[in-house]
GROMACS .gro file of C-alpha atoms in nm:
model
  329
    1UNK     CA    1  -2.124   1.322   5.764
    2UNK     CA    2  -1.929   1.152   5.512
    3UNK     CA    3  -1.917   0.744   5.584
    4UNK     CA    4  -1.553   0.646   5.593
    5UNK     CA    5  -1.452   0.437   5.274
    6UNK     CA    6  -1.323   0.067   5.366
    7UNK     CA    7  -0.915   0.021   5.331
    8UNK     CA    8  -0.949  -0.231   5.116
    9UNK     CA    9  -1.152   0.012   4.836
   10UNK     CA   10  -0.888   0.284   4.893
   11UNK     CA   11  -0.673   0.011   4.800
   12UNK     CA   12  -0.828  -0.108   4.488
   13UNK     CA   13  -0.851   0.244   4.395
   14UNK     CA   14  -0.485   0.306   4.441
   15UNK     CA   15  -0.397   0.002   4.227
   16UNK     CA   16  -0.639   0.087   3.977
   17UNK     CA   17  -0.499   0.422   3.919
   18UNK     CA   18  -0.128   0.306   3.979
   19UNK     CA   19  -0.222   0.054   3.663
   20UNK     CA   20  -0.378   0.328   3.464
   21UNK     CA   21  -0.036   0.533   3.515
   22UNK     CA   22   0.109   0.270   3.417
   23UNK     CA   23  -0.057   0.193   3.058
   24UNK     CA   24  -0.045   0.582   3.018
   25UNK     CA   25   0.344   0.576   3.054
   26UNK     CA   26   0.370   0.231   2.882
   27UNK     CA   27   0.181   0.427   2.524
   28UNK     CA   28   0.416   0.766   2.597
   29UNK     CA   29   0.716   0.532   2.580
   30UNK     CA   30   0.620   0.338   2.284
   31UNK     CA   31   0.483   0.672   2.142
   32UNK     CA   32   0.822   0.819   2.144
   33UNK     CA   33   1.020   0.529   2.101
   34UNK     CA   34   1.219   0.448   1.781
   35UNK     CA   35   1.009   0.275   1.472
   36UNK     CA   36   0.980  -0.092   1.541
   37UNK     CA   37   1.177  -0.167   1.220
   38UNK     CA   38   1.300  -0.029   0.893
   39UNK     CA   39   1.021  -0.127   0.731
   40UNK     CA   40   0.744  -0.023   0.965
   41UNK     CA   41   0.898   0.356   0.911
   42UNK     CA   42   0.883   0.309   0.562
   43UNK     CA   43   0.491   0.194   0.552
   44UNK     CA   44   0.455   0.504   0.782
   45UNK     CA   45   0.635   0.722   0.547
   46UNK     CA   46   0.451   0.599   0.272
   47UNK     CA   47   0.072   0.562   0.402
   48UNK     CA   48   0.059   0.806   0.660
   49UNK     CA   49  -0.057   1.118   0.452
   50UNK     CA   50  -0.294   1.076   0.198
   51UNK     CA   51  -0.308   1.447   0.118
   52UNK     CA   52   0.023   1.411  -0.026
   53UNK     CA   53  -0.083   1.052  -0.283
   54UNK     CA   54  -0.043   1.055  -0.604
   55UNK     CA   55  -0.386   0.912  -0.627
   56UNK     CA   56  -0.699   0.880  -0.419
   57UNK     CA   57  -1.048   0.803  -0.401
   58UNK     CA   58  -1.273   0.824  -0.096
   59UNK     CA   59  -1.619   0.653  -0.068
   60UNK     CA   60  -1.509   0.394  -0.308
   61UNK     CA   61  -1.798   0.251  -0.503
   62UNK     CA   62  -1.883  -0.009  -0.831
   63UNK     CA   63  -2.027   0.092  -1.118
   64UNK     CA   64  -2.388   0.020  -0.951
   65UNK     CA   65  -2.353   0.227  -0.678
   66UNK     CA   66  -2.266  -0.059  -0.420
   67UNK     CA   67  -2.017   0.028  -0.149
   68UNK     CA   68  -1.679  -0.163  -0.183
   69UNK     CA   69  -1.663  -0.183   0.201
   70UNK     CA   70  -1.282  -0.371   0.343
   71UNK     CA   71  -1.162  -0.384  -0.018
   72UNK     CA   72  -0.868  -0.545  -0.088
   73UNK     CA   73  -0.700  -0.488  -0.399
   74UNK     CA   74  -0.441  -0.706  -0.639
   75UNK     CA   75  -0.329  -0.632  -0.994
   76UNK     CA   76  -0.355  -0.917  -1.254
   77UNK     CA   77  -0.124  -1.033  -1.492
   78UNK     CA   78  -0.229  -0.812  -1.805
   79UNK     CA   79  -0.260  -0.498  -1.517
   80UNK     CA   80  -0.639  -0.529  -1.493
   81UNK     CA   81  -0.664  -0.401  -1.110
   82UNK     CA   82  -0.883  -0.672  -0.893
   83UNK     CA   83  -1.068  -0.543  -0.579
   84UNK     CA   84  -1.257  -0.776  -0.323
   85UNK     CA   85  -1.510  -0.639  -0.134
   86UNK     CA   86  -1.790  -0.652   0.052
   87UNK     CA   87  -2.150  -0.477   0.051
   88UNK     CA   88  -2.457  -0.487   0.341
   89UNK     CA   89  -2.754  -0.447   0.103
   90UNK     CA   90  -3.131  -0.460   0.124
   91UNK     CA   91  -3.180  -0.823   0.234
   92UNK     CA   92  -3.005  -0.778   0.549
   93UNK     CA   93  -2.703  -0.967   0.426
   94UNK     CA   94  -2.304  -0.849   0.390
   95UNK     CA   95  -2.274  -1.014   0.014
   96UNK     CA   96  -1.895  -1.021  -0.105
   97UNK     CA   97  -1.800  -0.926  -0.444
   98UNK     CA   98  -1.528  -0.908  -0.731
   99UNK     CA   99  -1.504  -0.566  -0.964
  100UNK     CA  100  -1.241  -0.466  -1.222
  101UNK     CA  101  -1.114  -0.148  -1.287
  102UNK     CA  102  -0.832   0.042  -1.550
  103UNK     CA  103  -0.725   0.332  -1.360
  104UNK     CA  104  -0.869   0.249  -0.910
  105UNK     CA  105  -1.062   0.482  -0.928
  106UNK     CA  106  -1.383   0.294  -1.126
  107UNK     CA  107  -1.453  -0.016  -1.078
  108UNK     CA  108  -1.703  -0.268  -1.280
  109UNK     CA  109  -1.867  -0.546  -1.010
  110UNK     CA  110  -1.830  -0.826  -1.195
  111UNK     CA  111  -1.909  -1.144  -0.965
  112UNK     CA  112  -2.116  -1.098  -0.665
  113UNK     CA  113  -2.090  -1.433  -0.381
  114UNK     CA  114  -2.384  -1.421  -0.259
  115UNK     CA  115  -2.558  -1.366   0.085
  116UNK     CA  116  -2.380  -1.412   0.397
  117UNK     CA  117  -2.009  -1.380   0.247
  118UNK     CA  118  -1.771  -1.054   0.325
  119UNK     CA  119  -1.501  -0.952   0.479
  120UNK     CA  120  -1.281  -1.123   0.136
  121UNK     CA  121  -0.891  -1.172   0.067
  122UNK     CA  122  -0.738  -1.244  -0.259
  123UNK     CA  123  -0.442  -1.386  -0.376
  124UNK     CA  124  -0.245  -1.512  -0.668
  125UNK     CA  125  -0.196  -1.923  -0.689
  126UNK     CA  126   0.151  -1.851  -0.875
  127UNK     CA  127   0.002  -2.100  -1.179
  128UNK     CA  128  -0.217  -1.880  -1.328
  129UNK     CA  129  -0.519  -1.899  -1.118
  130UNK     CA  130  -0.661  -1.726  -0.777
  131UNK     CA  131  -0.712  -1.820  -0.415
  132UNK     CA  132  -1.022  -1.634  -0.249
  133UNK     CA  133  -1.096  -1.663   0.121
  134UNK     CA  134  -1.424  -1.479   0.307
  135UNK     CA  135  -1.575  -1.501   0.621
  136UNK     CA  136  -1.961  -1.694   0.546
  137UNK     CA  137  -2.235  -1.732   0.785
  138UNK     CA  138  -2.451  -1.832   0.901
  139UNK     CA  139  -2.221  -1.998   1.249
  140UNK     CA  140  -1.926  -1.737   1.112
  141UNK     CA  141  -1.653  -1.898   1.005
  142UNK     CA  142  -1.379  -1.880   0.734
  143UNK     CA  143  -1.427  -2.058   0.352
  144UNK     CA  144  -1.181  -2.071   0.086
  145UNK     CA  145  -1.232  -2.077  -0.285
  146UNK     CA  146  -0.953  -2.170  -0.554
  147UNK     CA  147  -1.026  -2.046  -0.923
  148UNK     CA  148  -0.800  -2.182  -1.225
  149UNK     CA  149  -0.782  -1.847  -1.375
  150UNK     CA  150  -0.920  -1.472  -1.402
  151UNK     CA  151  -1.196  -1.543  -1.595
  152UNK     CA  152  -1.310  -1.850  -1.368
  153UNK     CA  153  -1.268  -1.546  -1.097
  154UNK     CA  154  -1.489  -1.335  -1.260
  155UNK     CA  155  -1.777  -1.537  -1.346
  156UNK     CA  156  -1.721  -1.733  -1.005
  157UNK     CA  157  -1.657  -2.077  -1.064
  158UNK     CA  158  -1.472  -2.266  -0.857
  159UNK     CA  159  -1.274  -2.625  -0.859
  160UNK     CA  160  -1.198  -2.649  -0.568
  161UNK     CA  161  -1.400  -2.542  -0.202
  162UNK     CA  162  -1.303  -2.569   0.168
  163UNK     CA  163  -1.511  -2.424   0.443
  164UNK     CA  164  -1.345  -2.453   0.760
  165UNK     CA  165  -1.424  -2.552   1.125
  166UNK     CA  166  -1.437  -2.325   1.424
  167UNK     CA  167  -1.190  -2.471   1.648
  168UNK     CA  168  -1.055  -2.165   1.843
  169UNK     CA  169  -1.426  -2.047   1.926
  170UNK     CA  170  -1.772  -2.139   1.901
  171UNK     CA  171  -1.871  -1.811   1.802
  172UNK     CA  172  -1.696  -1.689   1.514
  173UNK     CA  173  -1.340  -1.712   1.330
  174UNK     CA  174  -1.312  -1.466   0.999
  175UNK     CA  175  -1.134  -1.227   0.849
  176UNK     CA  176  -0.932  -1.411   0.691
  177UNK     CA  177  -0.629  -1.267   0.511
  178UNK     CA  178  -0.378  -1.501   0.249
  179UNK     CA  179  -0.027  -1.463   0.354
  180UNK     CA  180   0.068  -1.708   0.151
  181UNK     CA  181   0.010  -2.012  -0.159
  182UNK     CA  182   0.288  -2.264  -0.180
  183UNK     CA  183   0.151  -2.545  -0.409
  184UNK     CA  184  -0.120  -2.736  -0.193
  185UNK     CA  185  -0.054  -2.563   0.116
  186UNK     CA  186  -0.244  -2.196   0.183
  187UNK     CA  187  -0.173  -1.990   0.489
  188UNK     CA  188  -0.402  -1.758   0.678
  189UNK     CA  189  -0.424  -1.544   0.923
  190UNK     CA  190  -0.766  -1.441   1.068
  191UNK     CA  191  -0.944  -1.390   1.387
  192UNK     CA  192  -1.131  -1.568   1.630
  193UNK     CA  193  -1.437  -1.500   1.889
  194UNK     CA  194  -1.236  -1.539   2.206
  195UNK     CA  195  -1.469  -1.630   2.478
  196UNK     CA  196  -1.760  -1.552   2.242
  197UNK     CA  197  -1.645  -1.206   2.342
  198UNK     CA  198  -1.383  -1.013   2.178
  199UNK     CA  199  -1.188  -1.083   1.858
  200UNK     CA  200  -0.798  -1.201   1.886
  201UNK     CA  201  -0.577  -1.266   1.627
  202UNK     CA  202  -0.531  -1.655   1.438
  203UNK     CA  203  -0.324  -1.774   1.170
  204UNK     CA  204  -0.409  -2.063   1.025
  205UNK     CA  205  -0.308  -2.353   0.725
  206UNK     CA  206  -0.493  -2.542   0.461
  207UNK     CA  207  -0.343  -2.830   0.329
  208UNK     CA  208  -0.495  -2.991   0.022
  209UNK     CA  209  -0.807  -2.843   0.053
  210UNK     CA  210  -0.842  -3.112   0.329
  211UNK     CA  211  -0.696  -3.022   0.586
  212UNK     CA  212  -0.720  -2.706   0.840
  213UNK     CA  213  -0.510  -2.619   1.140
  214UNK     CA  214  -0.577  -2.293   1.313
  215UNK     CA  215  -0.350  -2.141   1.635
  216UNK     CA  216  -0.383  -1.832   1.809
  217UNK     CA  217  -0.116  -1.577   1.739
  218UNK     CA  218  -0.106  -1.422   2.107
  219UNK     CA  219   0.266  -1.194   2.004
  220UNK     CA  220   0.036  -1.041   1.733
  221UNK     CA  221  -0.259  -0.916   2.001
  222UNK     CA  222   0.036  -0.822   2.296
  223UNK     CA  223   0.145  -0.595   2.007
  224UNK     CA  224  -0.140  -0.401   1.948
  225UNK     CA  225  -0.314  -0.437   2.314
  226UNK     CA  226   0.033  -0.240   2.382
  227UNK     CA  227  -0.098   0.085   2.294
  228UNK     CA  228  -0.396   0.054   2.473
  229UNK     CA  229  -0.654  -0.131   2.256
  230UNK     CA  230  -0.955  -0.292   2.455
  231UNK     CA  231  -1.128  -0.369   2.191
  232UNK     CA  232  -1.161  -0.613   1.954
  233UNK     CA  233  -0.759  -0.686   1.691
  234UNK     CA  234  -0.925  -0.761   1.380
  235UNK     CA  235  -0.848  -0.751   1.021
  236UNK     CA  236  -0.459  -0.761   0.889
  237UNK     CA  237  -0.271  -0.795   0.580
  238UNK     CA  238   0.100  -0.835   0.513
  239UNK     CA  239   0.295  -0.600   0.268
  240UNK     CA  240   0.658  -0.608   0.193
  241UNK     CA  241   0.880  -0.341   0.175
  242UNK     CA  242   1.245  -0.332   0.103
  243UNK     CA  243   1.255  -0.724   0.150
  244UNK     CA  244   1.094  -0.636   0.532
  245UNK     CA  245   0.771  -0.813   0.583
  246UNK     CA  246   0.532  -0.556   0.766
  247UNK     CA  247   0.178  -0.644   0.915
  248UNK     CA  248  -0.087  -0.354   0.874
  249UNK     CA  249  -0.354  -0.434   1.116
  250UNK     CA  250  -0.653  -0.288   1.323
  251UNK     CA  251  -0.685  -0.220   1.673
  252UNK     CA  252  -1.013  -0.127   1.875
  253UNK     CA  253  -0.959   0.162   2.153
  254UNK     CA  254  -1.304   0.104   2.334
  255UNK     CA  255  -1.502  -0.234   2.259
  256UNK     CA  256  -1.830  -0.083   2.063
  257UNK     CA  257  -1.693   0.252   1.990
  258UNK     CA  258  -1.600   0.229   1.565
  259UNK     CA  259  -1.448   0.625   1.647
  260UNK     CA  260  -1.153   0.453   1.818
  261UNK     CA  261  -1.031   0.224   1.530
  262UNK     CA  262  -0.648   0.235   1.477
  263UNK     CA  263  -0.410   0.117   1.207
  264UNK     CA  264  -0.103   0.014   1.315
  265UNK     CA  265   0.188  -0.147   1.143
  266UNK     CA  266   0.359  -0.452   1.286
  267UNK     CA  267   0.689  -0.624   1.233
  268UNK     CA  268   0.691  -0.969   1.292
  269UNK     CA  269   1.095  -1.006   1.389
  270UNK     CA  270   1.088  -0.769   1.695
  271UNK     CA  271   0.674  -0.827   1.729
  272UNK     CA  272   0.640  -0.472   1.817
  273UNK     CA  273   0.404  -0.244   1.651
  274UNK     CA  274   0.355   0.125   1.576
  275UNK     CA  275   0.077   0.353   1.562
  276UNK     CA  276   0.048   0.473   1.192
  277UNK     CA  277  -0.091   0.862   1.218
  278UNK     CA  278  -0.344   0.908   0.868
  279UNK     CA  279  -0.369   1.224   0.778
  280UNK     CA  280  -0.648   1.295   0.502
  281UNK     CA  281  -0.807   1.578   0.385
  282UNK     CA  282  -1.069   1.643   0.555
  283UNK     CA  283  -0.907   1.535   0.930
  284UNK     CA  284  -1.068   1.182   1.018
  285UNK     CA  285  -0.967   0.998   1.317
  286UNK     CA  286  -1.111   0.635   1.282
  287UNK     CA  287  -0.962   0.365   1.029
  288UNK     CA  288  -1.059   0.028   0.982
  289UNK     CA  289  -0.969  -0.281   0.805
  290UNK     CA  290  -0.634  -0.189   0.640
  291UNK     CA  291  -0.441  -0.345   0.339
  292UNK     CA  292  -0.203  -0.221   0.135
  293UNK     CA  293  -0.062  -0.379  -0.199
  294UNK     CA  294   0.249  -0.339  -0.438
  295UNK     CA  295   0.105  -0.282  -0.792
  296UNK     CA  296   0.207  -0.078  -1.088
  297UNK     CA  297   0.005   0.251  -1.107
  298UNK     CA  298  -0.245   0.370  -1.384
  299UNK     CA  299   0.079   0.606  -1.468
  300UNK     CA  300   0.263   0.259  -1.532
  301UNK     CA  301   0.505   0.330  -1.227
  302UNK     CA  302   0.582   0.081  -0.932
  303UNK     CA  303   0.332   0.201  -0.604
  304UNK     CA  304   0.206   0.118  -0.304
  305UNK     CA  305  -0.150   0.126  -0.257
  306UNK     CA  306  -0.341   0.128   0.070
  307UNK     CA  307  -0.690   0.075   0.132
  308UNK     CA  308  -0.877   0.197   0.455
  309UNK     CA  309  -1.213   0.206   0.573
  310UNK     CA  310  -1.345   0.533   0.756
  311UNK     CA  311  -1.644   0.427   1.003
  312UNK     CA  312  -1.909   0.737   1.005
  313UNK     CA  313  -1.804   0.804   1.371
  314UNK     CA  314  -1.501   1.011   1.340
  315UNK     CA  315  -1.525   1.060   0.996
  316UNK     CA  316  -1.486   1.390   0.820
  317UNK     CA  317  -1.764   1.522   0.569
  318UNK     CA  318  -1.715   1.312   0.267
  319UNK     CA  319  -1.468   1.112   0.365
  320UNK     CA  320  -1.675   0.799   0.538
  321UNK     CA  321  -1.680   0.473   0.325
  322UNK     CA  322  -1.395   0.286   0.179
  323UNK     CA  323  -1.084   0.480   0.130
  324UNK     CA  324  -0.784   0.429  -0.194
  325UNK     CA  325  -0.487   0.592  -0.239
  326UNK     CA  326  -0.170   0.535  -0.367
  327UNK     CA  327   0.206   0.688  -0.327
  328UNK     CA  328   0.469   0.646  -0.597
  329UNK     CA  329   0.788   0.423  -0.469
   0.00000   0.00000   0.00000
């Protein structure tokens, strides 16, 4: 004999399953729905199929062999290409670095920041010099570096240091990402520990090197949690296309599962995002920490360049590692 189940399981079970129809129908709507902006379309048209770049390079790596893991890339002055990166190597430490390259597709590490720094975001001062943020541990946690010029950058000396408080969580606040350097005043966004459980978005100011405020941004996570994402929102960077500022950023399907990392591409006015569908050549399905940057190409021709990581799990065969490519504008 089968016991009789209690009324109030069959109704948990209905309204679990009446909520699970209703996130299903909630990511078919917002699957078929019209692009969150012009300029979210346009970073789809544009990053979506790397078989069709005018440049790529998968399993990005310096000149010594070390992965250039979440590499963010900026273009200097004289066109020397800059990439940020960061490396897990034999002492059991992520170590963040700075390499040069002529043509992204080699790159020469030139300035490595020693144990316990990764996850690293660049940006131009607009006098000449360079503002570097990373997350450090130990107690995670974001620090920023300003350096008066490229070669300060490059042999890693910095005038000025801030390493800021964990106010949001007690666990962890990194991935930081530079939005923005307006004299004395550098904004951030990042994430944050939430509960010591699962990352959520932050953005965040630094004022004189002194002083730090830090808020959640809670329209960024609806966004992404909107297609289903129960894992951790993590890294994001902001590109700008057609004077439309877009947001690429990660989402987590499952918490632990790296196969079910997303990109998606947000726009801040609406605060809607959409899925971005990479296609490469091989066929993987997981991408992680996403940037993209406007630069001139080794061809000397305005492009955007994008820069994924592809976690082993849902990888294709020679495609895991950090992925660069570029499309033409």
């Amino acid at each position: 004999m089968t016991a009789r189940q209690p009324r109030t399981a069959l109704f948990t079970v209905a309204a679990v399953l009446a909520l699970a129809a209703a996130l299903l129908l909630a990511q078919l709507a917002r699957a078929d729905a019209a692009p969150a902006s012009a300029g979210t379309a346009r970073l789809a048209a544009l990053a979506e199929d790397v078989t069709a770049a005018d440049g790529h390079r998968y399993d990005a790596r310096d000149h010594t062999g070390r992965t250039m893991d979440a590499a963010q890339i900026e273009q200097a002055q004289d066109g020397t290409y800059l990439a940020v990166y960061h490396t897990l190597l034999a002492d059991g430490r992520f170590h963040a670095a700075v390499a040069t390259s002529t043509d992204l597709r080699h790159w020469q590490r030139r300035h490595d920041f020693g144990p316990g720094t990764h996850q690293a975001s660049l940006a131009h001062d607009g006098r000449g010099g360079y503002v570097l943020a990373y997350e450090k541990d130990p107690r995670n946690h974001i620090a920023v570096r300003a350096y008066a010029g490229l070669a300060a950058l490059l042999d890693g000396r910095a005038d000025r240091a801030f390493d800021a408080p964990l106010t949001l969580s007690r666990c962890a606040e990194g991935t930081p990402s530079i939005t923005a350097v307006r004299g004395a005043t550098i904004r951030l966004t990042g994430h944050y520990r939430a509960g010591c459980d699962t990352d959520r978005q932050l953005r965040a100011t630094l004022t004189g090197f002194r002083h730090w405020h830090a808020e959640p941004d809670r329209r960024l996570d609806r966004a992404v949690r909107t297609w289903g994402n129960g894992g951790n929102i993590g890294d994001r960077a902001p590109v700008e296309l057609g004077g439309q500022r877009v947001v690429l950023v990660e989402g987590q399907g499952r918490r632990g599962d790296f196969g079910s990392w997303g990109t998606y591409a947000y726009d801040p006015t609406s605060g809607r995002a959409d899925r971005l569908h990479i296609r490469t050549h091989g066929g993987s399905r997981a991408f992680a920490n996403p940037s993209a940057t406007l630069l001139t190409d080794p061809r000397g021709r305005p492009a955007l360049l994008v820069s994924l990581f592809v976690p082993s799990e849902g990888s294709a065969p020679g495609e895991a590692g950090q992925l660069l490519y570029w499309h033409r504008l």
